[in-house]
Coordinates of C-alpha atoms in Angstrom, one line a residue:
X76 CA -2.1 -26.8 -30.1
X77 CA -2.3 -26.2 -26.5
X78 CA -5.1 -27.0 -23.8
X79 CA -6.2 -24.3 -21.6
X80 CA -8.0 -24.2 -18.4
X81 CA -9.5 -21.3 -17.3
X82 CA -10.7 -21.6 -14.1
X83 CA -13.2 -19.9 -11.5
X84 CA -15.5 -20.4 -8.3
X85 CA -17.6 -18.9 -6.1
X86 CA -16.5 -15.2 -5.4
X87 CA -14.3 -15.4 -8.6
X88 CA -13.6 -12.3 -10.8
X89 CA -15.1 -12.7 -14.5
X90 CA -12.4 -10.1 -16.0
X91 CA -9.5 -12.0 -14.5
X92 CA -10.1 -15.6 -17.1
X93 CA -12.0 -13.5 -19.5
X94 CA -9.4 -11.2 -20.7
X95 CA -6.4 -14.3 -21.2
X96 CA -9.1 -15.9 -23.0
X97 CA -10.2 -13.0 -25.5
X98 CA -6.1 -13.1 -25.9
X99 CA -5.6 -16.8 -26.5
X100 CA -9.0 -16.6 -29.2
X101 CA -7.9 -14.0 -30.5
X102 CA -3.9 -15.4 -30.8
X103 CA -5.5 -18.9 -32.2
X104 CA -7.8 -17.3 -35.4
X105 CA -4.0 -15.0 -36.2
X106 CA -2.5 -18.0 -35.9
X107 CA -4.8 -20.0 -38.3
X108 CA -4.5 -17.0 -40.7
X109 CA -1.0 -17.0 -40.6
X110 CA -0.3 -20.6 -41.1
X111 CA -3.0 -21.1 -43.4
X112 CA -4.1 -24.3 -41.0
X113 CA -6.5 -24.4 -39.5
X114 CA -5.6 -24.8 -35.3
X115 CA -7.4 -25.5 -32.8
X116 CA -6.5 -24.3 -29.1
X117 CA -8.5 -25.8 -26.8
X118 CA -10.1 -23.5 -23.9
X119 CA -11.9 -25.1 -21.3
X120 CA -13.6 -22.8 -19.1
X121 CA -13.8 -25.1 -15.6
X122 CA -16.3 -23.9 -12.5
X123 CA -15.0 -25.2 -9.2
X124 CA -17.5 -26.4 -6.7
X125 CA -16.7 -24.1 -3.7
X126 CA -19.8 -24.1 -1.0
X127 CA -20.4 -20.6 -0.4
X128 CA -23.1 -18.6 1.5
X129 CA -22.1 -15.8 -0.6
X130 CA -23.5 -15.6 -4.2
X131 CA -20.6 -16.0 -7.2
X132 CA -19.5 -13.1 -8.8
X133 CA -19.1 -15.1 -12.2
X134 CA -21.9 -15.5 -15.0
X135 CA -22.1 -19.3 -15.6
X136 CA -24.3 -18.8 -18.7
X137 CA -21.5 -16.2 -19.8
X138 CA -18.4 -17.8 -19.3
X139 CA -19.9 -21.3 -20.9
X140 CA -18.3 -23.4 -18.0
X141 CA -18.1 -26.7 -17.4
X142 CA -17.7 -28.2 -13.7
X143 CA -14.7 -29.9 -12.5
X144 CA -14.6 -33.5 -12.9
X145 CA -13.3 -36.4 -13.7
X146 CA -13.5 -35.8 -17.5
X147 CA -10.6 -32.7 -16.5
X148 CA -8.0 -35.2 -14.5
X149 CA -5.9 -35.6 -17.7
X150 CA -3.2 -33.8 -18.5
X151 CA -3.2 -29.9 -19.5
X152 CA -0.6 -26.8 -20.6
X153 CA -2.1 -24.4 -18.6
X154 CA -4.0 -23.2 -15.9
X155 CA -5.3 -20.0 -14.7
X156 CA -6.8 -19.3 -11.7
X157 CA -8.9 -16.3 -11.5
X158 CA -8.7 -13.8 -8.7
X159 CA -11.0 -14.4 -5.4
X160 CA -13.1 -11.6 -5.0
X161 CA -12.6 -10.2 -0.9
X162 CA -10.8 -12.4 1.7
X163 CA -10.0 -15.4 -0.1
X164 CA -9.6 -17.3 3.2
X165 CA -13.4 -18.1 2.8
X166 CA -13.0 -19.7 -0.5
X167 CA -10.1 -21.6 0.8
X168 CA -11.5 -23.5 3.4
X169 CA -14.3 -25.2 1.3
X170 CA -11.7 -25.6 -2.1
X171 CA -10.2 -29.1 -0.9
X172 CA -11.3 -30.9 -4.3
X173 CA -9.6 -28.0 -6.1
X174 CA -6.6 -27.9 -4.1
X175 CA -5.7 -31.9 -4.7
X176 CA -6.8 -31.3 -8.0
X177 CA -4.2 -28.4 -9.2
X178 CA -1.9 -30.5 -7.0
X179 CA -2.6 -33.8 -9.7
X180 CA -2.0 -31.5 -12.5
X181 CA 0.9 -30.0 -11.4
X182 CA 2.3 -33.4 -10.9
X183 CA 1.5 -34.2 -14.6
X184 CA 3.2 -31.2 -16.0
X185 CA 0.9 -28.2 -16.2
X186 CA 1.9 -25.1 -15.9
X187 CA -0.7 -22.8 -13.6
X188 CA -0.8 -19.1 -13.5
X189 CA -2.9 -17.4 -10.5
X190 CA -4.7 -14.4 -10.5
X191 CA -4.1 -11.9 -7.2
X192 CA -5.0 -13.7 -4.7
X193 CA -5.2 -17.2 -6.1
X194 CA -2.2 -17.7 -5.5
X195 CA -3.7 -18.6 -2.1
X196 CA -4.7 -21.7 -3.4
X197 CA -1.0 -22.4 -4.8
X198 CA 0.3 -21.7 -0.9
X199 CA -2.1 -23.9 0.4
X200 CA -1.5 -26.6 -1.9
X201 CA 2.1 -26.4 -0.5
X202 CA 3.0 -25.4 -4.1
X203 CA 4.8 -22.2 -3.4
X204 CA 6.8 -23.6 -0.7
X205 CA 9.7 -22.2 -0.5
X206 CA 9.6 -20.2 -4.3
X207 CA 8.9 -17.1 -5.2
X208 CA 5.3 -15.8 -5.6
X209 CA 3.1 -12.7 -5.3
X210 CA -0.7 -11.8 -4.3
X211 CA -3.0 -9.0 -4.8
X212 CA -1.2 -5.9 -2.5
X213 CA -4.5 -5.8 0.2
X214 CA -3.4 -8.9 1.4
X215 CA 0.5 -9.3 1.2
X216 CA 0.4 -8.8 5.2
X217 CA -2.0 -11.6 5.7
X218 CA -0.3 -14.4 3.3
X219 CA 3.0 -13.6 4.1
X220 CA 1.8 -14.2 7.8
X221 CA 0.1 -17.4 7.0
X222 CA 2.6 -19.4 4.8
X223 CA 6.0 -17.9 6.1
X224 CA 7.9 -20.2 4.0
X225 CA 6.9 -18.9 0.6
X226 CA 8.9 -16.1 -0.8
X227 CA 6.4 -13.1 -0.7
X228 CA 7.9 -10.4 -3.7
X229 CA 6.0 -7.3 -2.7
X230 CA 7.7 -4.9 -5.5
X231 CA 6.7 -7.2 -8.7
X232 CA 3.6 -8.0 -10.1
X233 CA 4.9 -11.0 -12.0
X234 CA 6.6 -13.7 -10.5
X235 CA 7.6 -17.2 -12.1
X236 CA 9.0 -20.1 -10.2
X237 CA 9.5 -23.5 -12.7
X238 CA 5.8 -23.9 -13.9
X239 CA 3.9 -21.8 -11.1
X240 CA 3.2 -17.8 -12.1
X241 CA 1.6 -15.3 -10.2
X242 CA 0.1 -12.2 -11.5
X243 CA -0.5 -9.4 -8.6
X244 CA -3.0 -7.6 -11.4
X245 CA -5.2 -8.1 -13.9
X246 CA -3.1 -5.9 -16.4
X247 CA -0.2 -8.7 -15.1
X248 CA -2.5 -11.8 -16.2
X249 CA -3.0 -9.8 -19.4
X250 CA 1.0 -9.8 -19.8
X251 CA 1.3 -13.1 -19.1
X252 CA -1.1 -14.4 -21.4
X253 CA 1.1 -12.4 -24.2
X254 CA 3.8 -14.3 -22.9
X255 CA 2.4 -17.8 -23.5
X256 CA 1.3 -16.7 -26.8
X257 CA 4.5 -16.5 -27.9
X258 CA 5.6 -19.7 -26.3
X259 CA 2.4 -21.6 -27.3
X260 CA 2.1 -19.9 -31.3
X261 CA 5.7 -17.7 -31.6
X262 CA 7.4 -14.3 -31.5
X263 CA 5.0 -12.7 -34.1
X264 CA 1.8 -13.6 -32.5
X265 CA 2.6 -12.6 -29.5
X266 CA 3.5 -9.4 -30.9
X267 CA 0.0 -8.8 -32.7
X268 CA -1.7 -10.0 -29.5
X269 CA 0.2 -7.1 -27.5
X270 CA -0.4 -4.3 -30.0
X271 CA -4.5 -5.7 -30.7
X272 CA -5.2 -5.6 -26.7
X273 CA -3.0 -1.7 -25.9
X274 CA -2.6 0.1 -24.0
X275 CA -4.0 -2.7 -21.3
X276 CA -0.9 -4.1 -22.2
X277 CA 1.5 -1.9 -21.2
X278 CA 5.0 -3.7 -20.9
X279 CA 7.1 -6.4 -21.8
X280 CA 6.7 -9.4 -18.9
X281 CA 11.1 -9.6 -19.4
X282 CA 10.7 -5.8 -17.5
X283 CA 8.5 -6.9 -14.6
X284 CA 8.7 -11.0 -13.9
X285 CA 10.9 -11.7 -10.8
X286 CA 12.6 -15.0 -10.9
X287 CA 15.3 -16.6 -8.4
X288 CA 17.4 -15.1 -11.4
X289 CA 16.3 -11.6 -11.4
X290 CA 19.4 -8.8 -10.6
X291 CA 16.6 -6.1 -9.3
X292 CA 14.6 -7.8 -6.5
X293 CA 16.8 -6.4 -3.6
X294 CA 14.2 -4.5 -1.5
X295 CA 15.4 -0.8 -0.4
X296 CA 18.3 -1.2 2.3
X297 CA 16.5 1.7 4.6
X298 CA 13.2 -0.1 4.7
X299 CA 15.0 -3.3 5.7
X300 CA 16.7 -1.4 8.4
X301 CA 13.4 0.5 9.2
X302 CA 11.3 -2.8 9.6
X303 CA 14.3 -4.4 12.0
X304 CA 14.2 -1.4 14.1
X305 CA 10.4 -1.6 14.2
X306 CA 10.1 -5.0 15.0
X307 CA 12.5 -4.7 18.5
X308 CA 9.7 -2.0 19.2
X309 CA 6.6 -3.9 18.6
X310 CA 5.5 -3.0 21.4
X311 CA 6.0 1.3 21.6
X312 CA 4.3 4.0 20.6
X313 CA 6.2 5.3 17.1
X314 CA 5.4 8.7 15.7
X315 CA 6.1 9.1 11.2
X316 CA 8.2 11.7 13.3
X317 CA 10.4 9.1 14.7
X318 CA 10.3 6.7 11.8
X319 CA 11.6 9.5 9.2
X320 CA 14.1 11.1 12.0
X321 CA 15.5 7.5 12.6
X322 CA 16.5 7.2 8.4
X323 CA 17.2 10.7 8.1
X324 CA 14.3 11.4 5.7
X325 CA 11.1 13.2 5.5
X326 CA 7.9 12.2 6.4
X327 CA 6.9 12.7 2.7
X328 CA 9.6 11.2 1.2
X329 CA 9.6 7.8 4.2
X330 CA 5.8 7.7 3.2
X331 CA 6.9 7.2 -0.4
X332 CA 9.2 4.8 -0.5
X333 CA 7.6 2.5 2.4
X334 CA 4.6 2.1 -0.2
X335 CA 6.6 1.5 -3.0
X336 CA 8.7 -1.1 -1.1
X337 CA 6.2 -2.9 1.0
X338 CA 2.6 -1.2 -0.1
X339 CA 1.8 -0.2 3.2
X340 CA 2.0 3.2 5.0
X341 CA 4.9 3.4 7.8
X342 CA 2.1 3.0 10.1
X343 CA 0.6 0.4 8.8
X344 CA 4.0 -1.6 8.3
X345 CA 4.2 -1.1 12.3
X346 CA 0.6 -2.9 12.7
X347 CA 1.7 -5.3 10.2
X348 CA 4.8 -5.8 12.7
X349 CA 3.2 -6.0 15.4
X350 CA 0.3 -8.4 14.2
X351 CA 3.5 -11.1 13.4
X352 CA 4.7 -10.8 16.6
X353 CA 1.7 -11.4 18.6
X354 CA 1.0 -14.7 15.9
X355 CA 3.9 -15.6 17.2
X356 CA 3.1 -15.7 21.1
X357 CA -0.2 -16.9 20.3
X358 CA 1.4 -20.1 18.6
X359 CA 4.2 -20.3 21.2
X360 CA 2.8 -19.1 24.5
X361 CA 0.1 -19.6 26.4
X362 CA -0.6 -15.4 27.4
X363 CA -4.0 -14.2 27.5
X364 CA -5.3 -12.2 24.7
X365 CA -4.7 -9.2 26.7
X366 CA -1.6 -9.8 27.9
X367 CA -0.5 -10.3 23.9
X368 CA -2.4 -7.0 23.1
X369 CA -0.2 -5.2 26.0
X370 CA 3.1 -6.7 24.5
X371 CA 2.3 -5.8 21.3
X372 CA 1.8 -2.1 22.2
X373 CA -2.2 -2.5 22.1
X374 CA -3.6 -0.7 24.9
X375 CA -6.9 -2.3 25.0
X376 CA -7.6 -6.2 23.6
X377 CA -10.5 -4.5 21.3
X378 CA -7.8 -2.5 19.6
X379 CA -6.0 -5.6 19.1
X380 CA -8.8 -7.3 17.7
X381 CA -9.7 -4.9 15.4
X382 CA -6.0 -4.6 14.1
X383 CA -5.7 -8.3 14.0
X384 CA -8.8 -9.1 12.3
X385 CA -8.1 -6.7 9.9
X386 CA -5.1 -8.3 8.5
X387 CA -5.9 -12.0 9.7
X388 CA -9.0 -12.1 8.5
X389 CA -9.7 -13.9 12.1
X390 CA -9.7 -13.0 16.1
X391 CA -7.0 -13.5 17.8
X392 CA -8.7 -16.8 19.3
X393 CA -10.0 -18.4 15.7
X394 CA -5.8 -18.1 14.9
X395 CA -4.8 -19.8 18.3
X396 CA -6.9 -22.1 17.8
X397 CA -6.6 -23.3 14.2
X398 CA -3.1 -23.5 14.9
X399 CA -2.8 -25.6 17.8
X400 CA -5.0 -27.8 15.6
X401 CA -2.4 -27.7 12.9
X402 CA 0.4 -28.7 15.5
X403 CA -1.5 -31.6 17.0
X404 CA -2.6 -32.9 14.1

């Protein structure tokens, strides 16, 4: 029978472990009924050491955890990672002993599922380089900004890339967890499991996971065109008028299908544009902040702030100079 690691941390979201592992209990006792044998899964509910100010949003005394230690460095068959509650950037940068740690277990075989935005912790691990993956939608902007060289699917909830999984929901960790029923305790388990936990289970994962495989990932051609002509006018004024008029749509209907392809609003999408354009002269030039607020079509540097902030979860300044940091290292 499989080990299991359920994992949280400061600023964690209880629901995210608890449901997979009201799914895997519940799979293990049908299983043991089934097979008249008595097996054991073995759940280990982990608490990861992450200094916060901020008080956790998990119950210890609840969730019965244990903290990470030595005792956890052998081998496992999966992980999940709950989902960080707010801007997981602040969990990150005290989550170096979890980091090398999911990077050990990797190494060893496991196979880790995370939660929303814990799959911030798979980027920064250097996990998700270069495969597939998904977050939570709030903050698609801000980590396909800071690891460009993972594969950011915005229009799938589920992706899978050899033994790394990331579930944009909690309804999407709930799938998956049907999913490894069935690969952990077989087709008829997994079947119970989905019917015991609906409607929260709403569809089969072979419907929603995106893998390098998948035939249906190609993002809408119009919003590809729609984000190239943006880009070349980071820095312009651009009406919804003059977005639809240059597709040939509606407002209504260019609303629509910009938030079903990228999440954002067409306005938004621009800011989003914008905001990689000026991380990109703030890594390669050495402009004022001004002068980068100006050539991304900012009028004032406090309007650029504000938008960069936002969606950086930084100023303009903290970015520069974290990443000249990163290329002197």
């Amino acid at each position: 029978m499989p080990t299991i690691r359920l994992v949280h941390y400061h600023n964690a979201l209880t629901s995210s472990i608890s449901f997979p592992m009201d799914i895997f209990t519940s799979a293990t006792a049908a299983h043991t009924v089934m097979s008249r044998t008595r097996h054991h899964t073995r759940l280990e509910v982990i608490h990861a050491d992450t200094p916060l100010a901020n008080e956790s949003m998990v119950s210890h005394s609840l969730l019965n955890s244990t903290h990470l230690s030595k005792q956890h460095d052998n081998a496992c068959d999966l992980i999940i990672l709950s989902a960080i509650w707010r801007n997981p950037l602040l969990l990150i940068q005290h989550a170096g002993t979890l980091i090398q740690w999911l990077i050990s277990q990797h190494e060893q075989g496991a196979q880790i599922c995370a939660v929303g935005s814990a799959s911030f912790l798979l980027a920064e691990a250097g996990l998700l380089t270069h495969q597939a993956a998904t977050t939570h939608w709030f903050y698609f902007d801000l980590f396909e900004t800071r690891y460009p060289d993972v594969k950011l699917q915005r229009d799938h909830l589920i992706t899978k890339s050899g033994r790394l999984y990331c579930a944009g929901s909690i309804n999407a960790i709930a799938d998956l967890s049907v999913y490894f029923c069935e690969r952990f305790y077989g087709k008829q388990i997994a079947q119970q499991m989905a019917s015991q936990f609906s409607p929260e289970i709403r569809r089969s994962i072979d419907s929603q996971i995106y893998t390098e495989r998948s035939l249906h990932n190609l993002p809408d051609e119009r919003i590809t065109l729609l984000k190239h002509w943006l880009y070349e006018r980071h820095s312009q004024h651009i009406t919804l008028q003059e977005m639809a008029d240059y597709l040939g749509i509606g407002q209504r209907h260019l609303s629509r299908l910009c938030k079903q392809h990228t999440g954002l609003t067409p306005v938004a999408l621009h800011h989003s544009l914008r905001i990689k354009q000026a991380c990109e002269l703030l890594k390669k030039s050495n402009l004022r902040i001004i002068d980068i607020a100006q050539q991304c079509g900012y009028g004032s540097s406090s309007h650029f702030i504000k938008h960069f902030k936002k969606r950086m979860g930084k100023t303009p300044k903290q970015h520069r100079i974290q990443l000249r940091k990163k290329l002197f290292k």
